[in-house]
């Protein structure tokens, strides 16, 4: 299967909406109960790209196979070198073709160039496939919160996983805006 990894644009909002929306009714992938509308995804793509990567895997025929995006770990300034990421593959995307790994590789490369140090994933603890993916990418578990959310009539836990992508320094520079990293290429 041929595909390429590229930066998302607001034109990808419908595909991102549809991919994420396919998982909302499931209790083991996301704690989201109602999928936001397409306009919300347009805004999210644009807002995310101001600071973090929002990338898509696109097949040779133009179909979006999956995406990865970043968001702040916590709102406080001392956390600014950390990124929480989301990765989703389309339900009909081919499996075991390296799509998720390729998304991660480009996502982490961009973040490292920006000056970020850690990527965090927050996973529903029953999502065995996502946990296995994160482990295969070198993430380690740093926390397990049992019964953290209630969805579809049951309590679910979450696992926090982390991967270091840069070396902590005694005086780190503020992470660069994504636009500066892209412009330097």
XYZ file of C-alpha atoms in Angstrom:
185
model
C 0.000 0.000 0.000
C 1.345 3.385 -1.028
C 0.718 6.374 1.246
C 2.421 9.556 2.286
C 2.507 11.541 5.497
C 1.712 15.230 5.197
C 0.567 18.185 7.265
C -3.203 18.349 7.651
C -5.184 21.223 6.207
C -8.681 22.352 7.019
C -9.790 20.433 3.901
C -9.093 17.260 5.902
C -11.683 18.154 8.551
C -14.392 15.898 7.109
C -12.076 12.880 7.010
C -10.775 13.520 10.540
C -14.375 13.927 11.734
C -15.380 10.647 10.117
C -12.381 8.694 11.413
C -12.808 9.906 14.982
C -16.583 9.557 14.788
C -16.296 5.877 13.940
C -14.725 5.294 17.363
C -16.992 7.505 19.493
C -19.707 4.830 19.899
C -17.112 2.374 21.214
C -16.333 2.312 24.911
C -12.724 1.184 24.590
C -11.152 3.870 22.377
C -12.204 7.339 23.508
C -14.118 8.929 26.345
C -15.814 11.297 23.873
C -19.559 10.714 23.923
C -20.630 12.967 21.012
C -18.469 13.529 17.944
C -18.017 17.276 17.300
C -19.200 18.684 13.968
C -16.917 19.124 10.945
C -16.497 22.862 11.581
C -15.109 22.055 15.042
C -12.493 19.846 13.396
C -11.593 22.619 10.926
C -10.995 24.941 13.851
C -9.072 22.260 15.730
C -6.738 21.582 12.801
C -5.987 25.282 12.359
C -5.533 25.923 16.090
C -3.335 22.857 16.571
C -1.022 23.808 13.695
C -0.189 27.069 15.429
C 1.861 25.115 17.952
C 1.852 21.353 17.309
C 1.883 18.968 14.357
C -1.412 17.743 12.929
C -0.476 15.226 10.273
C -2.366 12.772 8.103
C -1.503 9.581 6.258
C -2.943 9.825 2.762
C -3.231 6.972 0.276
C -2.143 7.390 -3.342
C -5.798 7.852 -4.302
C -6.309 10.701 -1.795
C -8.052 8.810 1.027
C -7.073 9.797 4.563
C -5.991 6.601 6.329
C -5.258 8.123 9.722
C -3.967 11.122 11.582
C -1.921 12.240 14.569
C -2.082 15.533 16.408
C -0.705 17.175 19.509
C -2.148 19.210 22.346
C -0.855 20.640 25.620
C -0.299 18.134 28.400
C -1.427 20.648 31.042
C -2.039 24.415 30.906
C 0.802 25.455 33.230
C 4.021 26.941 31.780
C 6.287 24.365 33.407
C 4.677 21.649 31.231
C 5.448 23.404 27.929
C 8.041 20.792 26.854
C 5.425 17.998 26.983
C 2.843 17.095 24.361
C -0.200 14.850 24.603
C -0.800 13.142 21.307
C -3.756 11.517 19.632
C -3.409 8.967 16.872
C -6.294 7.414 14.978
C -6.417 5.147 11.959
C -9.502 4.908 9.774
C -11.460 1.759 10.651
C -10.946 0.507 7.079
C -7.253 1.450 6.841
C -5.027 -1.523 6.122
C -3.424 -2.899 9.251
C 0.201 -3.909 9.708
C 1.348 -1.646 6.856
C 3.343 0.715 9.075
C 0.852 3.592 8.894
C 0.707 4.237 12.640
C 4.488 3.911 12.943
C 5.027 6.328 10.044
C 2.657 8.844 11.631
C 4.506 8.528 14.933
C 7.938 8.850 13.312
C 7.060 12.104 11.534
C 5.118 13.455 14.518
C 7.979 12.837 16.953
C 10.585 14.170 14.489
C 8.733 17.466 14.184
C 8.252 17.753 17.940
C 11.929 17.044 18.624
C 12.950 19.736 16.121
C 10.616 22.157 17.877
C 12.313 21.433 21.197
C 9.727 19.285 22.937
C 11.023 16.584 25.293
C 8.198 14.133 26.031
C 5.148 12.722 24.265
C 2.297 11.420 26.411
C -0.533 9.140 25.394
C -3.706 8.720 27.438
C -5.334 5.407 26.544
C -8.499 3.678 27.645
C -7.145 0.745 29.628
C -9.164 -1.833 27.683
C -7.780 -0.667 24.304
C -5.270 -3.468 23.928
C -4.328 -2.544 20.340
C -3.403 1.020 21.267
C -1.472 -0.086 24.335
C 0.477 -2.575 22.189
C 1.178 0.115 19.577
C 2.510 2.522 22.187
C 4.686 -0.184 23.725
C 6.071 -1.071 20.276
C 6.961 2.606 19.758
C 8.917 2.684 23.019
C 6.363 4.302 25.324
C 6.293 3.193 28.951
C 3.371 3.283 31.331
C 3.604 5.946 34.021
C 0.140 5.759 35.514
C -3.117 3.843 35.639
C -6.293 5.525 36.795
C -9.014 2.960 37.363
C -12.614 4.002 36.766
C -11.562 7.414 35.430
C -14.574 7.810 33.136
C -18.116 6.546 32.696
C -19.316 5.742 29.179
C -21.949 3.460 27.715
C -23.081 2.253 31.113
C -19.701 1.273 32.549
C -16.696 2.752 34.321
C -13.430 2.666 32.365
C -9.864 3.313 33.370
C -7.052 5.097 31.565
C -3.362 4.378 31.202
C -0.855 7.188 30.849
C 2.146 6.345 28.704
C 5.198 8.474 27.928
C 8.178 8.529 25.601
C 11.167 10.824 25.870
C 12.103 12.382 22.510
C 14.647 14.986 23.620
C 17.169 15.455 26.373
C 16.114 17.605 29.301
C 18.483 20.540 29.729
C 19.091 22.721 32.753
C 17.982 25.780 30.731
C 15.820 24.593 27.819
C 14.681 26.995 25.136
C 10.970 27.522 24.705
C 9.632 25.121 22.034
C 9.617 26.688 18.580
C 6.366 27.316 16.743
C 5.699 24.601 14.178
C 5.814 27.192 11.386
C 9.484 27.943 12.156
C 10.447 24.278 11.889
C 8.541 23.810 8.628
C 9.941 27.038 7.147
C 13.521 25.918 7.858
C 13.151 22.916 5.525
